[in-house]
mmCIF file of C-alpha atoms and ligand atoms in Angstrom:
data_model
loop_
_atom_site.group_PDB
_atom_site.id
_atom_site.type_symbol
_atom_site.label_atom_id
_atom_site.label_comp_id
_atom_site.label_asym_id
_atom_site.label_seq_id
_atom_site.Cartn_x
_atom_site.Cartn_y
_atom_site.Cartn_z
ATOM 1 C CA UNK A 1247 -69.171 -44.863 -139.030
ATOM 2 C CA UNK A 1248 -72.526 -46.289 -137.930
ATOM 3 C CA UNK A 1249 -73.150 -46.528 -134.578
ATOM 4 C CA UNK A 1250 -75.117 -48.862 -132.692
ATOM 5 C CA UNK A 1251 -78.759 -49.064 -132.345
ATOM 6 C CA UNK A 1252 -79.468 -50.862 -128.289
ATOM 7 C CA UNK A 1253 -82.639 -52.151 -129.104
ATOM 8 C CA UNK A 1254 -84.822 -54.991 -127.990
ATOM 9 C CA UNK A 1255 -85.397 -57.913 -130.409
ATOM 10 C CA UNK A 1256 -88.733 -57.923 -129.068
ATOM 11 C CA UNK A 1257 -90.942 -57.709 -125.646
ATOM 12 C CA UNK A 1258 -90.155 -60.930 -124.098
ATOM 13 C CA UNK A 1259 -86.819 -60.071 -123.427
ATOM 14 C CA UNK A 1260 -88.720 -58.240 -120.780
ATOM 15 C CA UNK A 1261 -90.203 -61.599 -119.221
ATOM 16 C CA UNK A 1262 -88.544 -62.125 -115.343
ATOM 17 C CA UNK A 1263 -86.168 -60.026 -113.613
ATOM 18 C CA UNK A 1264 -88.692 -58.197 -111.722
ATOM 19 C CA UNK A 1265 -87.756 -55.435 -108.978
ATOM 20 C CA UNK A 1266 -87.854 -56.340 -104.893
ATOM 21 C CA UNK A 1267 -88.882 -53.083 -103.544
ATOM 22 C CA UNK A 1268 -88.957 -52.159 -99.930
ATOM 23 C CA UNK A 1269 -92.680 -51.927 -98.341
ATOM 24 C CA UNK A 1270 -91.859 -49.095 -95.745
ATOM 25 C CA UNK A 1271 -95.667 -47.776 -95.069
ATOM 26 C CA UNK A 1272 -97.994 -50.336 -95.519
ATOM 27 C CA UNK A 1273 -95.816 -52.353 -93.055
ATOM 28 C CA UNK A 1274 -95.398 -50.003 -90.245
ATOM 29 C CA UNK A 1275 -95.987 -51.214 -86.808
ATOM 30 C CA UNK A 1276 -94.870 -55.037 -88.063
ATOM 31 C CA UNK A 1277 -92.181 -56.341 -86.531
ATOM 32 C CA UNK A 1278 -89.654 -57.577 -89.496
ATOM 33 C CA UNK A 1279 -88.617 -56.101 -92.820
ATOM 34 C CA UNK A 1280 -90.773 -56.559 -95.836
ATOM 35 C CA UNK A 1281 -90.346 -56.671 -99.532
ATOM 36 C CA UNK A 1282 -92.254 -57.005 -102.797
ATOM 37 C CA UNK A 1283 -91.675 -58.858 -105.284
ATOM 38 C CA UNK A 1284 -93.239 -56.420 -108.103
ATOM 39 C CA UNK A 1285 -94.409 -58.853 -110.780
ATOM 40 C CA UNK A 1286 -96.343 -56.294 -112.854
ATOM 41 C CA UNK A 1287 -93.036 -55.388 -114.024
ATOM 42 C CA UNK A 1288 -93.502 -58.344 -116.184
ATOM 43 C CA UNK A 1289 -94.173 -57.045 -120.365
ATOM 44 C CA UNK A 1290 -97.452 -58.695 -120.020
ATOM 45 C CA UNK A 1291 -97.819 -57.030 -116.247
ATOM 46 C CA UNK A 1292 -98.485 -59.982 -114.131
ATOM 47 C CA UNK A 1293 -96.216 -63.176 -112.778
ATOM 48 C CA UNK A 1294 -98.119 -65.254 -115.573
ATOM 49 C CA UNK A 1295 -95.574 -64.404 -118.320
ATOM 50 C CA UNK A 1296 -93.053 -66.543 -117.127
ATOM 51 C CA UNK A 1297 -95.214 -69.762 -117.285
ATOM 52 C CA UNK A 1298 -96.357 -68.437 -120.576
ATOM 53 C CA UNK A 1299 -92.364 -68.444 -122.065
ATOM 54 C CA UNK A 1300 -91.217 -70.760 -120.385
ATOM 55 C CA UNK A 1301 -93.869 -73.555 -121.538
ATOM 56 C CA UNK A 1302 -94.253 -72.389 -125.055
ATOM 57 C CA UNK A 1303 -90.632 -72.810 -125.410
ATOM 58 C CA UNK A 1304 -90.270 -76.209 -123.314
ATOM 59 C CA UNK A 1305 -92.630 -77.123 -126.590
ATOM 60 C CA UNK A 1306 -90.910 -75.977 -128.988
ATOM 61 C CA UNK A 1307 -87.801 -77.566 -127.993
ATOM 62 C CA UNK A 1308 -90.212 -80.689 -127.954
ATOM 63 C CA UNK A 1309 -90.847 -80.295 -131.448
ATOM 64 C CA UNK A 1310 -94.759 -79.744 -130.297
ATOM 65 C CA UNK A 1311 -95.882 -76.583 -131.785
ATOM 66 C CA UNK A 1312 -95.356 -75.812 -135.546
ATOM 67 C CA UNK A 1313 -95.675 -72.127 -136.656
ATOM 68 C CA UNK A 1314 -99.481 -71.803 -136.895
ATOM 69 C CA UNK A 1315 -99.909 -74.047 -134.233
ATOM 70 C CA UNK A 1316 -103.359 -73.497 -131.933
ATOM 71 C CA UNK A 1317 -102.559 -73.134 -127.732
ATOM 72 C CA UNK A 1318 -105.169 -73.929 -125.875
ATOM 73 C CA UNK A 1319 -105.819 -72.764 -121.896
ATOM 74 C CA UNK A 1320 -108.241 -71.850 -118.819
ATOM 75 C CA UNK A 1321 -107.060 -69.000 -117.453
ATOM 76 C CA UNK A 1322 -108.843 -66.270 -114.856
ATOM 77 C CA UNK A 1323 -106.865 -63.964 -117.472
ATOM 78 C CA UNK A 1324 -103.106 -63.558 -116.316
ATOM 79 C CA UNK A 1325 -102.784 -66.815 -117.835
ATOM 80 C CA UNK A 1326 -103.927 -65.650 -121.038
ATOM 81 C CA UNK A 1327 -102.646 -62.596 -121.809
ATOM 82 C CA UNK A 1328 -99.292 -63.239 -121.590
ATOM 83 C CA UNK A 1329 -99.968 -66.848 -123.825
ATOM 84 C CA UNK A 1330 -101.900 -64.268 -126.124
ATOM 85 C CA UNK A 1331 -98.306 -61.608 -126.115
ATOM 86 C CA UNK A 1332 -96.114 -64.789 -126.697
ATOM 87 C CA UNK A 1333 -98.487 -65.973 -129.328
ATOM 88 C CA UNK A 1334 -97.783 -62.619 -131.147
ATOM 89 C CA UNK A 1335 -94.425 -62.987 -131.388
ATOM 90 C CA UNK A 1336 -93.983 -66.381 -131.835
ATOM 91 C CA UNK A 1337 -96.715 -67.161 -134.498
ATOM 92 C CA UNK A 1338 -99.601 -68.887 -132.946
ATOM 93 C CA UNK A 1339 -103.470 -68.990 -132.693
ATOM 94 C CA UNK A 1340 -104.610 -68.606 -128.603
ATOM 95 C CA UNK A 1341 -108.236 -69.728 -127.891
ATOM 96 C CA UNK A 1342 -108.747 -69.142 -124.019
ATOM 97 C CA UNK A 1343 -111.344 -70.342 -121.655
ATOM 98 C CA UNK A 1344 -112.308 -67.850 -118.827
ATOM 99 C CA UNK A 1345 -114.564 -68.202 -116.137
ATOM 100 C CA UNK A 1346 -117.724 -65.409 -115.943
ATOM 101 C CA UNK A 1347 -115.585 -64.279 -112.817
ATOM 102 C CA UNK A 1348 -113.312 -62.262 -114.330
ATOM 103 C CA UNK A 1349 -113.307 -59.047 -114.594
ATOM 104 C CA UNK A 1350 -114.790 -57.526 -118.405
ATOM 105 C CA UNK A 1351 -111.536 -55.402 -118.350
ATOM 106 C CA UNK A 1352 -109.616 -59.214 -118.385
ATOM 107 C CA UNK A 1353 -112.000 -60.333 -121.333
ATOM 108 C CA UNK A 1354 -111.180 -57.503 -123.319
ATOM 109 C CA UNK A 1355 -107.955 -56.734 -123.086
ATOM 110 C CA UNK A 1356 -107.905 -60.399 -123.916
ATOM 111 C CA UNK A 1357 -109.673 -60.070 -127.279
ATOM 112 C CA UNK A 1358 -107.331 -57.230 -128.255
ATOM 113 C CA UNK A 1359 -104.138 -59.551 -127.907
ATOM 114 C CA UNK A 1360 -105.482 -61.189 -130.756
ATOM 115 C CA UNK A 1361 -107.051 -64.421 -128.576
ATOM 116 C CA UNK A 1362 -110.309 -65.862 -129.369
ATOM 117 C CA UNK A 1363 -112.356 -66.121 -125.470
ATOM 118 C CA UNK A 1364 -115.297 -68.399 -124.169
ATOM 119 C CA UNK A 1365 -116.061 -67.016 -120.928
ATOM 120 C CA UNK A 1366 -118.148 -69.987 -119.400
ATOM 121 C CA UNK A 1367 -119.977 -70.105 -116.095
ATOM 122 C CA UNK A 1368 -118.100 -69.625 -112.749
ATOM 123 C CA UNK A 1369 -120.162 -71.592 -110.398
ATOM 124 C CA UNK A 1370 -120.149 -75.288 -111.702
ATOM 125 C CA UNK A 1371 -118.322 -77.940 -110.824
ATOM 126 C CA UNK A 1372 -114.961 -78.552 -112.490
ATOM 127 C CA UNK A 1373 -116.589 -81.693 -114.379
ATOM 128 C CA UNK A 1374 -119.540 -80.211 -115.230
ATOM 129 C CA UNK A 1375 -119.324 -79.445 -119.376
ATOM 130 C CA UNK A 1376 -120.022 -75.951 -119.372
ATOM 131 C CA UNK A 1377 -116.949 -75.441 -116.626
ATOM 132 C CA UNK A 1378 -114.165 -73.818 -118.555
ATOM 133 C CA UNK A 1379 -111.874 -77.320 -117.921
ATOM 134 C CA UNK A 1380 -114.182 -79.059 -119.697
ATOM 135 C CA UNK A 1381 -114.789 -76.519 -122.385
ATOM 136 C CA UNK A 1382 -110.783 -75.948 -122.855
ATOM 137 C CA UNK A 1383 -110.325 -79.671 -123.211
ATOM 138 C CA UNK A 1384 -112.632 -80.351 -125.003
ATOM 139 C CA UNK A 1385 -111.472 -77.322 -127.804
ATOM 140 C CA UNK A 1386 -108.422 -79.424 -127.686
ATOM 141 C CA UNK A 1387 -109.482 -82.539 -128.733
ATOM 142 C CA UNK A 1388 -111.375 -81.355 -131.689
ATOM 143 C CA UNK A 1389 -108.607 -79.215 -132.720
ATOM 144 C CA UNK A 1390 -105.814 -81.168 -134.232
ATOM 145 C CA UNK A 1391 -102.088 -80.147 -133.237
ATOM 146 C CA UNK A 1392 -103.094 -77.564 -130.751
ATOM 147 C CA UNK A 1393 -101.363 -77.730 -127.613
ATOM 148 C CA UNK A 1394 -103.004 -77.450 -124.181
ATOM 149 C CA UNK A 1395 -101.333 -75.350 -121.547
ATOM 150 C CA UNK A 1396 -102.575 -76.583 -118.820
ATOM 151 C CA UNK A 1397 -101.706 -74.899 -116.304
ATOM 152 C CA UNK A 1398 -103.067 -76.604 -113.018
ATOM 153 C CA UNK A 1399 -101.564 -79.764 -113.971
ATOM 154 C CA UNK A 1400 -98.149 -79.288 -115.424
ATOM 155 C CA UNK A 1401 -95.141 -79.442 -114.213
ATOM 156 C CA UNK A 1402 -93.284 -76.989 -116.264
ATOM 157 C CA UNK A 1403 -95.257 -74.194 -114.318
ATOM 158 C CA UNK A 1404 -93.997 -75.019 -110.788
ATOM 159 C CA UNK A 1405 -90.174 -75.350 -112.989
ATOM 160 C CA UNK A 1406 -90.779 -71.817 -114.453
ATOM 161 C CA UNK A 1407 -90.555 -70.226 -111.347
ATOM 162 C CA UNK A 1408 -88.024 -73.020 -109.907
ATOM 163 C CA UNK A 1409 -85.594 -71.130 -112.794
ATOM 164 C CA UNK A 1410 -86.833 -67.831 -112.855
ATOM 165 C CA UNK A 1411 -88.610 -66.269 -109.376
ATOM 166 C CA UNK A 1412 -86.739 -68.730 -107.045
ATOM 167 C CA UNK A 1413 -83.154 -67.576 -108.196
ATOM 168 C CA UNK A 1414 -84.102 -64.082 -108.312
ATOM 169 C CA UNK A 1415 -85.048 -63.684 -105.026
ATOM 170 C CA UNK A 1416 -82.514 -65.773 -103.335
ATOM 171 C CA UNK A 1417 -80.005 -63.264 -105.237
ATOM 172 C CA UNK A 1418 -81.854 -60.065 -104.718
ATOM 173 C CA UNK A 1419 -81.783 -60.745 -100.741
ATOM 174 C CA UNK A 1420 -78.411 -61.730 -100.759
ATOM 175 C CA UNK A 1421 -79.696 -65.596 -99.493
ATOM 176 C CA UNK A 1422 -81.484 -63.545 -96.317
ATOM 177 C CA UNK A 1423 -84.812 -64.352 -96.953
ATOM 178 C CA UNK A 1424 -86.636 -65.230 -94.139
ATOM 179 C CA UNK A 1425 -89.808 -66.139 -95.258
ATOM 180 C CA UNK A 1426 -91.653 -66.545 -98.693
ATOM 181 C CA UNK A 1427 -95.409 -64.967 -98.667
ATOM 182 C CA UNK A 1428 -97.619 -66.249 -101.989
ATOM 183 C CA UNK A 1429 -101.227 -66.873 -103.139
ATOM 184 C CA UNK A 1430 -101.653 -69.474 -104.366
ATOM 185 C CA UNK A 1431 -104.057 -70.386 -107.340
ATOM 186 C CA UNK A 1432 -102.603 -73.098 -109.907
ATOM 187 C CA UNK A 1433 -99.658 -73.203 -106.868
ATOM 188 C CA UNK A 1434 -96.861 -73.153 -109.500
ATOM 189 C CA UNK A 1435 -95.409 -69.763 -108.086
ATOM 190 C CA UNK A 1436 -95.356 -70.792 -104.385
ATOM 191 C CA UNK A 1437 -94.118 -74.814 -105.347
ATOM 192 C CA UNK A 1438 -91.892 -73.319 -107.928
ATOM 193 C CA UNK A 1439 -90.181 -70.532 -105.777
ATOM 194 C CA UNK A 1440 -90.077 -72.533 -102.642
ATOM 195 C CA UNK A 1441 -88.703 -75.712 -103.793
ATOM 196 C CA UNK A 1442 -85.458 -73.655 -105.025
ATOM 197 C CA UNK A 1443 -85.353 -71.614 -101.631
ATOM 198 C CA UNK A 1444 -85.737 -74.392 -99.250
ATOM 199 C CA UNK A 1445 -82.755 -75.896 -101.323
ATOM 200 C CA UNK A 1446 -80.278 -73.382 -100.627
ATOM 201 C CA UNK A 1447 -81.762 -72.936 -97.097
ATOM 202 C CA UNK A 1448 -84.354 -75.138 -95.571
ATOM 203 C CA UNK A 1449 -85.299 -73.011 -93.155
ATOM 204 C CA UNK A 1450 -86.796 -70.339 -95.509
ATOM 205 C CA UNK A 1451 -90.838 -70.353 -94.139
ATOM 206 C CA UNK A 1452 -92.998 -71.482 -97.070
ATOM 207 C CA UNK A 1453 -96.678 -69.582 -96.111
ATOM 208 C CA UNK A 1454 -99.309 -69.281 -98.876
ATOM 209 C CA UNK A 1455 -102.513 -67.481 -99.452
ATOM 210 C CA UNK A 1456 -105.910 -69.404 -99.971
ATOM 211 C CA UNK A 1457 -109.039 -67.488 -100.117
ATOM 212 C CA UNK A 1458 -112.352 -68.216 -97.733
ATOM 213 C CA UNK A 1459 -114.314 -70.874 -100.444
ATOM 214 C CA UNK A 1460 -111.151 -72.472 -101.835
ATOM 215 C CA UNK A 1461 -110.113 -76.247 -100.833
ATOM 216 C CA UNK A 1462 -106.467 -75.205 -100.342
ATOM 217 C CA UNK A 1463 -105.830 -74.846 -96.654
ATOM 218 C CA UNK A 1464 -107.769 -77.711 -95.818
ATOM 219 C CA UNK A 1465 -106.410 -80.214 -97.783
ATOM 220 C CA UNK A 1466 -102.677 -79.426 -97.116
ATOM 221 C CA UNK A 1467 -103.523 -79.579 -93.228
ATOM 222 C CA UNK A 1468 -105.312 -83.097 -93.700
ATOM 223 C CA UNK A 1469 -104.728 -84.121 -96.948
ATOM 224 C CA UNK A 1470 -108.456 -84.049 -97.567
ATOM 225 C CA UNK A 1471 -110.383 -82.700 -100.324
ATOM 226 C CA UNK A 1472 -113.648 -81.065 -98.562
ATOM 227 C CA UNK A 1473 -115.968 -79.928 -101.171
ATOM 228 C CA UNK A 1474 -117.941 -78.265 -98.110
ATOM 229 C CA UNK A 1475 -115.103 -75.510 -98.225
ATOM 230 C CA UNK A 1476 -116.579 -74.704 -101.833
ATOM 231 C CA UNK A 1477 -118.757 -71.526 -102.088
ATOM 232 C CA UNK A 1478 -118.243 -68.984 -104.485
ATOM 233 C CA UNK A 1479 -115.948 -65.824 -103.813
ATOM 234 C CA UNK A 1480 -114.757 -62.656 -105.150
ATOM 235 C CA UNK A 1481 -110.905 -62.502 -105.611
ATOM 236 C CA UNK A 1482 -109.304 -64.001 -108.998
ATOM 237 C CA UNK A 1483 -106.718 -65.742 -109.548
ATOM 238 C CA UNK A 1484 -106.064 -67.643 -106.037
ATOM 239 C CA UNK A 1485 -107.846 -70.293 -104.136
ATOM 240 C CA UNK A 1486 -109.296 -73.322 -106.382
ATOM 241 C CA UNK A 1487 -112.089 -75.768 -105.882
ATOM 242 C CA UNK A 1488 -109.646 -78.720 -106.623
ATOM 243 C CA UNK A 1489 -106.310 -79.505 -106.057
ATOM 244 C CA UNK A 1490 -103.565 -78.501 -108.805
ATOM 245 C CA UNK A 1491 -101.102 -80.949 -109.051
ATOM 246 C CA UNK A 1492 -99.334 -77.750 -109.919
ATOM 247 C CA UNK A 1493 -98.898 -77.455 -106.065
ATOM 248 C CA UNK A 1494 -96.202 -79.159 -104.328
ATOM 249 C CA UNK A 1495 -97.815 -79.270 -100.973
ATOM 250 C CA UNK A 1496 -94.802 -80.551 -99.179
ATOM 251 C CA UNK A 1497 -93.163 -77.116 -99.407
ATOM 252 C CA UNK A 1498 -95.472 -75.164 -98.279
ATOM 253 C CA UNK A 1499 -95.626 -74.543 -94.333
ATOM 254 C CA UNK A 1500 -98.456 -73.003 -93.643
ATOM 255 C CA UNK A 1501 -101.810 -71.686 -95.283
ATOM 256 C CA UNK A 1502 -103.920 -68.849 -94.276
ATOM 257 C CA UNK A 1503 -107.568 -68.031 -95.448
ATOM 258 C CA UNK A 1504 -107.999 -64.326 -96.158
ATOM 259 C CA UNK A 1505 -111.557 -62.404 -96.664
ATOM 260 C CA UNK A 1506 -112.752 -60.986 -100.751
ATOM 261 C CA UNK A 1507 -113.291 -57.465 -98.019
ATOM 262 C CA UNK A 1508 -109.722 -57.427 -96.675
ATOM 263 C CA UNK A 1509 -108.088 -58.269 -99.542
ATOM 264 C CA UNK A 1510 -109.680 -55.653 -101.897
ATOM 265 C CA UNK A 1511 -109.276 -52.856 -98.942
ATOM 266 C CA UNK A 1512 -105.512 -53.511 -98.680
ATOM 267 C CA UNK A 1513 -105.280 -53.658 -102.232
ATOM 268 C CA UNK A 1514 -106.250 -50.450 -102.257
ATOM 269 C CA UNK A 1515 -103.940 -49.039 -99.470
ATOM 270 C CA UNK A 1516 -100.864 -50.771 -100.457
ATOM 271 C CA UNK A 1517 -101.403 -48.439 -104.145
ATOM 272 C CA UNK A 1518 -102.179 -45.318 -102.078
ATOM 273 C CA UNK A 1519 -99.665 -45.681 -99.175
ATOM 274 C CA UNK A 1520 -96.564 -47.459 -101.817
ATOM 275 C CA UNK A 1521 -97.300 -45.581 -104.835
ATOM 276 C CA UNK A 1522 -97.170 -49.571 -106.319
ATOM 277 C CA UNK A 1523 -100.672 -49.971 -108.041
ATOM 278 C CA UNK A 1524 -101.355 -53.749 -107.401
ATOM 279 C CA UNK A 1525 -103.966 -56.068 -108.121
ATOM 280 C CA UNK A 1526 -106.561 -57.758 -105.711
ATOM 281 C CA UNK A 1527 -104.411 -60.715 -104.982
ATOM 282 C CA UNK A 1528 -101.271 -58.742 -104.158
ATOM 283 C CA UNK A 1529 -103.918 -57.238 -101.450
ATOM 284 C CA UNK A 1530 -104.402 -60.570 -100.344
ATOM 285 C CA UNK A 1531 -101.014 -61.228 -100.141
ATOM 286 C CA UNK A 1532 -100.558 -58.506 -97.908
ATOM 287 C CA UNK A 1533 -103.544 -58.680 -95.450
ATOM 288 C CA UNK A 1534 -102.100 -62.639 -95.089
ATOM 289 C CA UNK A 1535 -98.576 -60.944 -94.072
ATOM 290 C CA UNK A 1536 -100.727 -58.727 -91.450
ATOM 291 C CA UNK A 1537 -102.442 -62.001 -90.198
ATOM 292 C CA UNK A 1538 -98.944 -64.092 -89.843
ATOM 293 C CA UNK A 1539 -97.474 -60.804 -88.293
ATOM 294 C CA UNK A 1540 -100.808 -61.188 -85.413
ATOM 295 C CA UNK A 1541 -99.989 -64.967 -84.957
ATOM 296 C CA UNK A 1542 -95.989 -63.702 -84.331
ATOM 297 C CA UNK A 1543 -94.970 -65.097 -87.333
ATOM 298 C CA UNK A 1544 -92.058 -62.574 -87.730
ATOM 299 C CA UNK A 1545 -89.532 -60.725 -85.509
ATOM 300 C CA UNK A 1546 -87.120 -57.620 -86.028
ATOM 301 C CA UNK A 1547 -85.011 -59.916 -88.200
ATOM 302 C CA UNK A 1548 -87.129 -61.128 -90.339
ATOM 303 C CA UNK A 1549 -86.640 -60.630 -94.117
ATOM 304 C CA UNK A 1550 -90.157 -61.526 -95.814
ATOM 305 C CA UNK A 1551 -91.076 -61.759 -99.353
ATOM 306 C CA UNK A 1552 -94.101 -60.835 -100.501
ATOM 307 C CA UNK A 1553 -95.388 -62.029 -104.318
ATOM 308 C CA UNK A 1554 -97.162 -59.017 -105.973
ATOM 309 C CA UNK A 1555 -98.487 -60.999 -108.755
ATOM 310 C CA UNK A 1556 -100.133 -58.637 -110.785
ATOM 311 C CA UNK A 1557 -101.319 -54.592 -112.031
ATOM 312 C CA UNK A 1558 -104.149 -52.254 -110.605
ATOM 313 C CA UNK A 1559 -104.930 -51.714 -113.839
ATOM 314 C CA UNK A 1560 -106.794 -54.897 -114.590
ATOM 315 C CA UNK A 1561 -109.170 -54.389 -111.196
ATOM 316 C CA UNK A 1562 -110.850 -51.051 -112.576
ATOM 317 C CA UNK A 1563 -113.782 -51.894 -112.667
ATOM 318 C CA UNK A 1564 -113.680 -54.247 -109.353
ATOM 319 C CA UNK A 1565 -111.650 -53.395 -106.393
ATOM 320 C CA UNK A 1566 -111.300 -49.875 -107.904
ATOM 321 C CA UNK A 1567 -114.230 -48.824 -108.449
ATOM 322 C CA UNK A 1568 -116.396 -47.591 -105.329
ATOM 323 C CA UNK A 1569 -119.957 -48.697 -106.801
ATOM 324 C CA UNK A 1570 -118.351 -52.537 -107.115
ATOM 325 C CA UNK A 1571 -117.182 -52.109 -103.910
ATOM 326 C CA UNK A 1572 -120.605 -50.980 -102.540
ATOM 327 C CA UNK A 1573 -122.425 -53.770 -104.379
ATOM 328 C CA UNK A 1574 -119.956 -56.073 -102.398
ATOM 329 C CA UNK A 1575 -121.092 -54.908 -99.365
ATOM 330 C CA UNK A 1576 -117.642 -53.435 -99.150
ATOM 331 C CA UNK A 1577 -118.359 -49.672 -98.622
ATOM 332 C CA UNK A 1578 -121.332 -48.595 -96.365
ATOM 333 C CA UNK A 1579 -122.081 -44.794 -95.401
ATOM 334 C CA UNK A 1580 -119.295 -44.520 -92.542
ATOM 335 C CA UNK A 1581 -116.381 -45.921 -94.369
ATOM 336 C CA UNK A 1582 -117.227 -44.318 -97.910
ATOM 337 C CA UNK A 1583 -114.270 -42.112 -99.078
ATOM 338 C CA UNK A 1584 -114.918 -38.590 -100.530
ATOM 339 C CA UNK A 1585 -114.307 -38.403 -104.812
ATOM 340 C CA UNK A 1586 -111.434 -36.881 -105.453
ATOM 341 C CA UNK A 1587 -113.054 -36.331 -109.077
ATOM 342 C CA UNK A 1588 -113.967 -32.386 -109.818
ATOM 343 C CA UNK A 1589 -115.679 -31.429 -113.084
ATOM 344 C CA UNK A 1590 -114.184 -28.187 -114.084
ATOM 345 C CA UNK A 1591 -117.024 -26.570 -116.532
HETATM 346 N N1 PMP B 1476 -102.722 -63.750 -108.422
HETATM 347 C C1 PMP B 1476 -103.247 -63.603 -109.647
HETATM 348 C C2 PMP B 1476 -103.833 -62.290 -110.028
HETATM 349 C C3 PMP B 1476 -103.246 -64.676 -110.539
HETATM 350 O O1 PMP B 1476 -103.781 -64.537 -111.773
HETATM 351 C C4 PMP B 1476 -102.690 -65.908 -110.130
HETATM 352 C C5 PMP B 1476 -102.699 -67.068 -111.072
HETATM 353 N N2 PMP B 1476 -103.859 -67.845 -111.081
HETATM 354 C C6 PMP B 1476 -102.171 -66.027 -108.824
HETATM 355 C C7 PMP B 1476 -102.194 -64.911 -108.014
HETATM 356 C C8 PMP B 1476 -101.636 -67.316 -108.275
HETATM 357 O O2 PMP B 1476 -100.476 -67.779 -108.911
HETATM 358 P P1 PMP B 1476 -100.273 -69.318 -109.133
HETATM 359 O O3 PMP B 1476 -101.278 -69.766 -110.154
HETATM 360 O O4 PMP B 1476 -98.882 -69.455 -109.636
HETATM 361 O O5 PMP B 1476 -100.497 -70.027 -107.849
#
């Protein structure tokens, strides 16, 4: 008799269900317990596959996209890659819109998912022409049935994690979360998550992650948009020089601004001290826990969440690599680290 084969019918089975492991190093000296939220763990490596699924398939259901079918984004290149994987499997043409900003390793890996990439200028305004909303829109109107992801302003992102990231967390903590600690970029993973943990428990503290540069903080503490907070910055993938309407603002408690310099050194120390190789952001999510933690955010009981959203692997040739990191300013003489790297002749 034959016996069973336990295979996958393909990757995106893979999408969600990501591991909450236990930060024990990184988080010594903090009053509280503290866990990630690992979303590399995702088949595309990055919290960006589940917006990816779960609006490609809220279309199909529409009726919307036809095999063939062109999708259409902007995307810092999360975004993108996993559209590009779901693409794959499902059938469809992916023309993405990056901004300069990201990092060539993004671009590429990009173009070998199969996705065709303008990478447009990152320092213009969002209506400018060349910005890469006006360039992805404007790919979309000339291209008949495409669909347009669009990411900052759809709802279906925020409900992607409102199924997905909020329900997994609530379970994985046993309904003891504490507190919820996210960048936020587009916003759909903070809204998302938070609106289904303040649900089950309203007193789960919202706090999100804007970077110095970004409009984010500001405008959810006066409900003004200041385009004097707008200057360029380093870190992808969070912040935003407009406001998403991707972000449900009334969930979110707090905001804290975190430095490109902080972020990218505890980046680095939450992959040597964790043995979890993260991203810049997830840095950024971390440093922001370190700032709450000096404002006495947390106590002993505390159960916080952190969002990991992404892999180190994507930040080689940024955060990783010491000459970046001098040209930053990052690295001087004192705080330079000795190569590990021997040539054996
Ligand atoms: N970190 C990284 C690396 C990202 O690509 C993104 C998405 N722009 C975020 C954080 C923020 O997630 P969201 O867009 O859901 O706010």
């Amino acid at each position: 008799m034959k016996k069973d084969i336990h295979a996958h019918e393909n990757i995106l089975d893979f999408v969600g269900n990501t591991p909450l492991i236990k930060l024990k190093k990184i988080s010594q000296g903090l009053k509280g317990n503290f866990y990630a939220k690992v979303e590399a763990f995702n088949p595309g490596h990055s919290s960006k596959d589940r917006i990816a699924l779960h609006i490609i398939e809220e279309a199909e259901r529409r009726g919307i996209l036809k095999p063939g079918s062109i999708i259409v984004e902007t995307t810092s290149g999360n975004t993108g890659f996993s559209i590009a994987m779901v693409s794959i499997i499902k059938g469809y043409k992916c023309i993405l819109a990056v901004s300069s900003k990201s990092s060539k390793d993004k671009i590429d890996m990009l173009q070998a998912m199969g996705a065709k990439v303008y990478v447009c200028p990152a320092n213009v305004a969002a209506d400018d022409p060349r910005s890469y909303y006006s360039v992805a829109q404007s790919i979309h109107n000339e291209t008949p049935g495409s669909v347009y992801i669009n990411q900052y302003f759809n709802e279906l992102n925020i409900d992607a994690h409102y199924q997905t990231t909020g329900p997994e967390i609530w379970e994985q903590t046993n309904g003891q979360i504490t507190h919820l600690v996210a960048c936020s970029g587009t916003g759909g993973t903070i809204s998302g998550t938070a609106r289904f943990l303040k649900e089950q428990n309203p007193n789960v503290r919202i706090l999100g992650v804007d970077a110095y540069g970004s409009v984010l903080k500001k405008f959810h503490e006066t409900n003004e948009f200041d385009a004097n907070e707008i200057y360029p910055y380093r870190v992808e993938g969070m912040g935003k020089n407009l406001i998403p309407t991707a972000t449900d603002f009334k969930v979110i408690d707090e905001f804290i601004k975190v430095t490109d310099e902080d972020a990218a050194y505890t980046a680095r120390e939450i992959s040597k001290t964790e043995g979890i190789f993260v991203g810049y952001t997830s840095g950024a999510a971390f440093q922001a826990v370190r700032q709450f933690a000096n404002e006495e955010e947390f106590t002993e009981d505390s159960n916080v969440v952190v969002i990991f959203p992404d892999h180190g692997s994507r930040y080689m040739s940024k955060i990783y690599s010491d000459d970046w990191m001098r040209e930053q300013g990052f690295l001087t003489n004192e705080n330079v680290t000795e190569s590990q790297i021997q040539y054996v002749e």
